[in-house]
mmCIF file of C-alpha atoms in Angstrom:
data_model
loop_
_atom_site.group_PDB
_atom_site.id
_atom_site.type_symbol
_atom_site.label_atom_id
_atom_site.label_comp_id
_atom_site.label_asym_id
_atom_site.label_seq_id
_atom_site.Cartn_x
_atom_site.Cartn_y
_atom_site.Cartn_z
ATOM 1 C CA MET A 226 -30.963 11.771 -8.193
ATOM 2 C CA ALA A 227 -29.043 8.557 -8.742
ATOM 3 C CA LEU A 228 -30.885 7.917 -11.995
ATOM 4 C CA LEU A 229 -29.942 11.337 -13.350
ATOM 5 C CA THR A 230 -26.309 10.671 -12.515
ATOM 6 C CA ALA A 231 -26.486 7.357 -14.352
ATOM 7 C CA LEU A 232 -28.060 8.973 -17.388
ATOM 8 C CA VAL A 233 -25.160 11.345 -18.015
ATOM 9 C CA GLY A 234 -22.539 8.625 -17.532
ATOM 10 C CA PRO A 235 -22.531 7.335 -21.152
ATOM 11 C CA PHE A 236 -21.120 10.660 -22.386
ATOM 12 C CA PHE A 237 -17.812 9.571 -20.841
ATOM 13 C CA VAL A 238 -17.712 6.055 -22.308
ATOM 14 C CA ASP A 239 -17.757 4.363 -25.708
ATOM 15 C CA TRP A 240 -20.661 5.765 -27.726
ATOM 16 C CA ASN A 241 -20.666 2.682 -29.967
ATOM 17 C CA ALA A 242 -22.224 0.725 -27.118
ATOM 18 C CA PHE A 243 -24.083 3.476 -25.318
ATOM 19 C CA ARG A 244 -27.147 1.318 -24.593
ATOM 20 C CA SER A 245 -25.199 -1.328 -22.691
ATOM 21 C CA SER A 246 -22.961 1.379 -21.231
ATOM 22 C CA PHE A 247 -25.993 3.191 -19.858
ATOM 23 C CA GLU A 248 -27.349 -0.016 -18.312
ATOM 24 C CA ALA A 249 -24.014 -0.874 -16.713
ATOM 25 C CA GLN A 250 -23.355 2.696 -15.578
ATOM 26 C CA ALA A 251 -26.828 3.037 -14.115
ATOM 27 C CA GLU A 252 -26.582 -0.263 -12.241
ATOM 28 C CA ALA A 253 -23.185 0.728 -10.818
ATOM 29 C CA VAL A 254 -24.566 4.040 -9.554
ATOM 30 C CA ILE A 255 -28.007 2.913 -8.385
ATOM 31 C CA GLY A 256 -27.162 -0.560 -7.122
ATOM 32 C CA HIS A 257 -30.104 -2.181 -8.936
ATOM 33 C CA PRO A 258 -30.385 -3.774 -12.392
ATOM 34 C CA VAL A 259 -31.333 -1.360 -15.178
ATOM 35 C CA ARG A 260 -32.663 -2.546 -18.515
ATOM 36 C CA VAL A 261 -33.584 -0.652 -21.685
ATOM 37 C CA ASP A 262 -36.384 -2.644 -23.288
ATOM 38 C CA GLY A 263 -37.188 -0.105 -25.997
ATOM 39 C CA THR A 264 -35.193 1.977 -28.418
ATOM 40 C CA ALA A 265 -31.922 3.803 -27.909
ATOM 41 C CA ASP A 266 -30.617 6.760 -29.857
ATOM 42 C CA ALA A 267 -27.642 9.118 -29.591
ATOM 43 C CA GLN A 268 -26.703 12.291 -31.466
ATOM 44 C CA LEU A 269 -23.643 14.517 -31.217
ATOM 45 C CA LEU A 270 -24.854 17.611 -33.118
ATOM 46 C CA PRO A 271 -26.155 20.230 -32.663
ATOM 47 C CA LEU A 272 -25.989 19.185 -28.985
ATOM 48 C CA PRO A 273 -24.983 15.800 -27.565
ATOM 49 C CA SER A 274 -28.184 13.924 -26.766
ATOM 50 C CA LEU A 275 -29.325 10.520 -25.583
ATOM 51 C CA THR A 276 -32.817 9.034 -25.798
ATOM 52 C CA PHE A 277 -34.045 5.738 -24.333
ATOM 53 C CA THR A 278 -37.540 4.267 -24.199
ATOM 54 C CA ASP A 279 -39.078 1.704 -21.869
ATOM 55 C CA VAL A 280 -36.459 1.797 -19.116
ATOM 56 C CA ARG A 281 -36.909 -0.555 -16.162
ATOM 57 C CA ILE A 282 -35.108 -0.419 -12.806
ATOM 58 C CA GLY A 283 -35.253 -3.347 -10.401
ATOM 59 C CA GLU A 284 -34.753 -7.053 -10.030
ATOM 60 C CA ALA A 285 -36.309 -9.408 -12.567
ATOM 61 C CA GLY A 286 -39.446 -11.274 -11.535
ATOM 62 C CA VAL A 287 -40.694 -8.642 -9.073
ATOM 63 C CA ALA A 288 -42.388 -5.254 -9.370
ATOM 64 C CA PRO A 289 -39.854 -2.687 -10.643
ATOM 65 C CA LEU A 290 -38.614 0.105 -8.427
ATOM 66 C CA MET A 291 -39.148 2.482 -11.307
ATOM 67 C CA THR A 292 -40.091 2.548 -14.962
ATOM 68 C CA VAL A 293 -39.822 5.390 -17.457
ATOM 69 C CA LYS A 294 -41.569 5.381 -20.814
ATOM 70 C CA ARG A 295 -39.023 7.739 -22.350
ATOM 71 C CA PHE A 296 -35.784 9.380 -21.234
ATOM 72 C CA ALA A 297 -34.305 12.180 -23.302
ATOM 73 C CA VAL A 298 -31.405 14.456 -22.399
ATOM 74 C CA ARG A 299 -29.424 17.168 -24.182
ATOM 75 C CA VAL A 300 -26.187 18.625 -22.825
ATOM 76 C CA GLU A 301 -23.740 21.345 -23.808
ATOM 77 C CA LEU A 302 -20.698 20.008 -25.613
ATOM 78 C CA PHE A 303 -17.782 22.130 -24.405
ATOM 79 C CA PRO A 304 -18.352 21.689 -20.640
ATOM 80 C CA LEU A 305 -18.016 17.920 -21.213
ATOM 81 C CA LEU A 306 -14.388 18.488 -22.190
ATOM 82 C CA THR A 307 -13.689 19.867 -18.718
ATOM 83 C CA GLY A 308 -15.570 17.128 -16.879
ATOM 84 C CA GLU A 309 -18.716 19.176 -16.236
ATOM 85 C CA VAL A 310 -22.141 17.989 -17.404
ATOM 86 C CA ARG A 311 -24.501 20.886 -18.107
ATOM 87 C CA VAL A 312 -27.935 19.476 -18.883
ATOM 88 C CA VAL A 313 -29.749 21.908 -21.143
ATOM 89 C CA GLU A 314 -32.940 19.870 -21.200
ATOM 90 C CA MET A 315 -34.059 16.519 -19.831
ATOM 91 C CA ALA A 316 -37.467 14.916 -20.274
ATOM 92 C CA LEU A 317 -38.925 12.016 -18.300
ATOM 93 C CA ASP A 318 -42.172 10.818 -19.856
ATOM 94 C CA GLU A 319 -44.509 8.699 -17.712
ATOM 95 C CA PRO A 320 -42.063 7.856 -14.919
ATOM 96 C CA SER A 321 -43.583 5.497 -12.352
ATOM 97 C CA ALA A 322 -41.911 4.904 -8.983
ATOM 98 C CA ASN A 323 -42.843 2.144 -6.531
ATOM 99 C CA ILE A 324 -41.633 2.804 -2.983
ATOM 100 C CA ARG A 325 -42.045 0.470 -0.016
ATOM 101 C CA ILE A 326 -41.850 1.014 3.730
ATOM 102 C CA THR A 327 -41.030 -2.340 5.297
ATOM 103 C CA GLU A 328 -42.623 -3.765 8.428
ATOM 104 C CA GLU A 329 -39.425 -2.773 10.263
ATOM 105 C CA GLY A 330 -39.773 0.824 9.057
ATOM 106 C CA GLY A 331 -37.066 0.595 6.413
ATOM 107 C CA PHE A 332 -37.280 2.596 3.195
ATOM 108 C CA GLU A 333 -36.877 0.587 -0.018
ATOM 109 C CA TRP A 334 -36.133 2.523 -3.177
ATOM 110 C CA LEU A 335 -33.184 3.951 -5.102
ATOM 111 C CA SER A 336 -30.055 5.149 -3.345
ATOM 112 C CA ALA A 337 -27.035 6.780 -4.945
ATOM 113 C CA ARG A 338 -23.562 5.495 -4.168
ATOM 114 C CA GLU A 339 -21.264 8.044 -2.578
ATOM 115 C CA ASP A 340 -18.305 6.687 -4.569
ATOM 116 C CA GLY A 341 -20.087 6.912 -7.928
ATOM 117 C CA PRO A 342 -18.152 7.571 -11.159
ATOM 118 C CA ILE A 343 -19.501 11.128 -11.546
ATOM 119 C CA ASP A 344 -19.173 13.980 -9.083
ATOM 120 C CA PRO A 345 -22.755 15.243 -8.507
ATOM 121 C CA ARG A 346 -21.393 18.725 -7.909
ATOM 122 C CA ARG A 347 -20.261 18.794 -11.544
ATOM 123 C CA VAL A 348 -23.732 18.136 -12.997
ATOM 124 C CA VAL A 349 -25.943 21.186 -13.617
ATOM 125 C CA LEU A 350 -29.646 20.787 -14.400
ATOM 126 C CA GLU A 351 -31.008 23.755 -16.321
ATOM 127 C CA ARG A 352 -34.385 22.146 -17.039
ATOM 128 C CA VAL A 353 -35.910 18.763 -16.168
ATOM 129 C CA ASP A 354 -39.421 18.210 -17.501
ATOM 130 C CA ILE A 355 -41.428 15.434 -15.778
ATOM 131 C CA ARG A 356 -44.625 14.513 -17.617
ATOM 132 C CA ASN A 357 -47.504 12.380 -16.396
ATOM 133 C CA GLY A 358 -45.567 10.791 -13.546
ATOM 134 C CA ARG A 359 -46.800 8.462 -10.823
ATOM 135 C CA VAL A 360 -45.512 7.596 -7.336
ATOM 136 C CA SER A 361 -46.854 4.756 -5.197
ATOM 137 C CA VAL A 362 -45.807 4.371 -1.548
ATOM 138 C CA VAL A 363 -46.842 1.105 0.113
ATOM 139 C CA ASP A 364 -46.567 1.010 3.903
ATOM 140 C CA LEU A 365 -46.385 -2.646 4.905
ATOM 141 C CA ARG A 366 -46.724 -1.747 8.583
ATOM 142 C CA ARG A 367 -50.187 -0.276 8.112
ATOM 143 C CA LYS A 368 -51.194 -2.217 4.986
ATOM 144 C CA ALA A 369 -51.826 1.159 3.353
ATOM 145 C CA GLU A 370 -50.889 2.813 0.082
ATOM 146 C CA TYR A 371 -50.454 6.438 -0.886
ATOM 147 C CA VAL A 372 -50.609 7.248 -4.588
ATOM 148 C CA VAL A 373 -49.673 10.455 -6.387
ATOM 149 C CA THR A 374 -50.578 10.577 -10.083
ATOM 150 C CA ASP A 375 -50.639 12.963 -13.010
ATOM 151 C CA ILE A 376 -47.354 14.501 -11.890
ATOM 152 C CA ASP A 377 -46.230 17.308 -14.165
ATOM 153 C CA ALA A 378 -43.167 19.114 -12.897
ATOM 154 C CA LEU A 379 -40.290 21.367 -13.875
ATOM 155 C CA VAL A 380 -37.048 20.985 -11.941
ATOM 156 C CA ASP A 381 -33.758 22.852 -12.065
ATOM 157 C CA ALA A 382 -30.674 22.657 -9.878
ATOM 158 C CA ARG A 383 -27.238 24.209 -9.597
ATOM 159 C CA SER A 384 -25.917 20.666 -9.204
ATOM 160 C CA LEU A 385 -27.174 17.174 -8.364
ATOM 161 C CA ALA A 386 -26.104 17.959 -4.798
ATOM 162 C CA GLY A 387 -28.620 20.846 -4.777
ATOM 163 C CA PRO A 388 -30.174 23.245 -4.196
ATOM 164 C CA TYR A 389 -33.268 22.331 -6.229
ATOM 165 C CA LYS A 390 -36.266 24.275 -7.474
ATOM 166 C CA LEU A 391 -39.516 22.451 -8.212
ATOM 167 C CA ASP A 392 -42.742 23.616 -9.821
ATOM 168 C CA ALA A 393 -45.264 20.774 -9.878
ATOM 169 C CA ALA A 394 -48.923 19.877 -10.241
ATOM 170 C CA VAL A 395 -50.183 16.501 -8.982
ATOM 171 C CA SER A 396 -53.329 14.523 -8.271
ATOM 172 C CA SER A 397 -53.247 12.554 -5.017
ATOM 173 C CA THR A 398 -55.327 10.061 -3.061
ATOM 174 C CA ALA A 399 -55.250 9.694 0.709
ATOM 175 C CA CYS A 400 -53.761 6.700 2.511
ATOM 176 C CA ARG A 401 -55.975 3.655 2.290
ATOM 177 C CA PRO A 402 -55.807 -0.106 2.787
ATOM 178 C CA ALA A 403 -54.072 -1.605 -0.213
ATOM 179 C CA SER A 404 -57.138 -3.721 -1.002
ATOM 180 C CA ALA A 405 -59.615 -0.818 -0.846
ATOM 181 C CA PRO A 406 -60.799 1.115 -3.912
ATOM 182 C CA PRO A 407 -59.158 4.531 -4.326
ATOM 183 C CA PRO A 408 -61.086 7.590 -3.139
ATOM 184 C CA ALA A 409 -61.623 10.670 -5.252
ATOM 185 C CA SER A 410 -58.382 12.377 -6.198
ATOM 186 C CA ARG A 411 -57.349 15.948 -5.422
ATOM 187 C CA THR A 412 -55.260 18.135 -7.686
ATOM 188 C CA LYS A 413 -52.567 20.302 -6.101
ATOM 189 C CA ARG A 414 -49.855 22.633 -7.366
ATOM 190 C CA ALA A 415 -46.713 23.471 -5.455
ATOM 191 C CA ARG A 416 -43.512 25.424 -5.906
ATOM 192 C CA CYS A 417 -40.683 24.176 -3.727
ATOM 193 C CA GLY A 418 -37.052 24.854 -3.018
ATOM 194 C CA PHE A 419 -34.721 22.284 -1.486
ATOM 195 C CA PRO A 420 -31.253 22.958 -0.020
ATOM 196 C CA ARG A 421 -28.025 21.175 -0.742
ATOM 197 C CA LYS A 422 -27.661 17.530 0.188
ATOM 198 C CA SER A 423 -25.351 18.412 3.068
ATOM 199 C CA SER A 424 -27.993 20.706 4.598
ATOM 200 C CA PRO A 425 -30.822 19.539 6.867
ATOM 201 C CA PRO A 426 -33.479 17.672 4.797
ATOM 202 C CA THR A 427 -36.008 20.481 4.708
ATOM 203 C CA GLY A 428 -37.590 22.545 1.958
ATOM 204 C CA ARG A 429 -39.942 25.403 1.286
ATOM 205 C CA CYS A 430 -43.154 24.955 -0.658
ATOM 206 C CA ARG A 431 -46.007 27.256 -1.519
#
């Protein structure tokens, strides 16, 4: 959820430089370089909104941790005046995440800073629409890769700290050697609920 926190940050800074503000805010929260290679747009009425295209997260010269073809978010205006961010609608088009498990068993991806500039308990997600997403997990210990594609999901949450509700459909391939051709994919749909961040990391899916 670090990326979502970074996305709402520019509403509290100078809108005249919201592209660079978003990049700086996102890097401060995520701990990795963030670059907007495409377009950037902001509107105040009828609802404050931000849109970015071709967003890249990760160090230069290596495979990115994540890319997003298009980010778009709309929030309610008056809650912003009290320090609350109520996301009416957020869209992530073609997000692609690359996750690695190191040979030592470490997990390499995004991680939110606990001392970030925005309190996650003050961010409400009414609707997050994920379209045509992809997640790749490479396990360097086993030289295997697990790929989930065609991710279409709807997410909502009382706050970034949780709890979350997820309704998703995905196509997945089983673990395989990274050099092997992918097997036939399987399409699955799931509805899940996840507790608050302070709760045990479990969830319910059906």
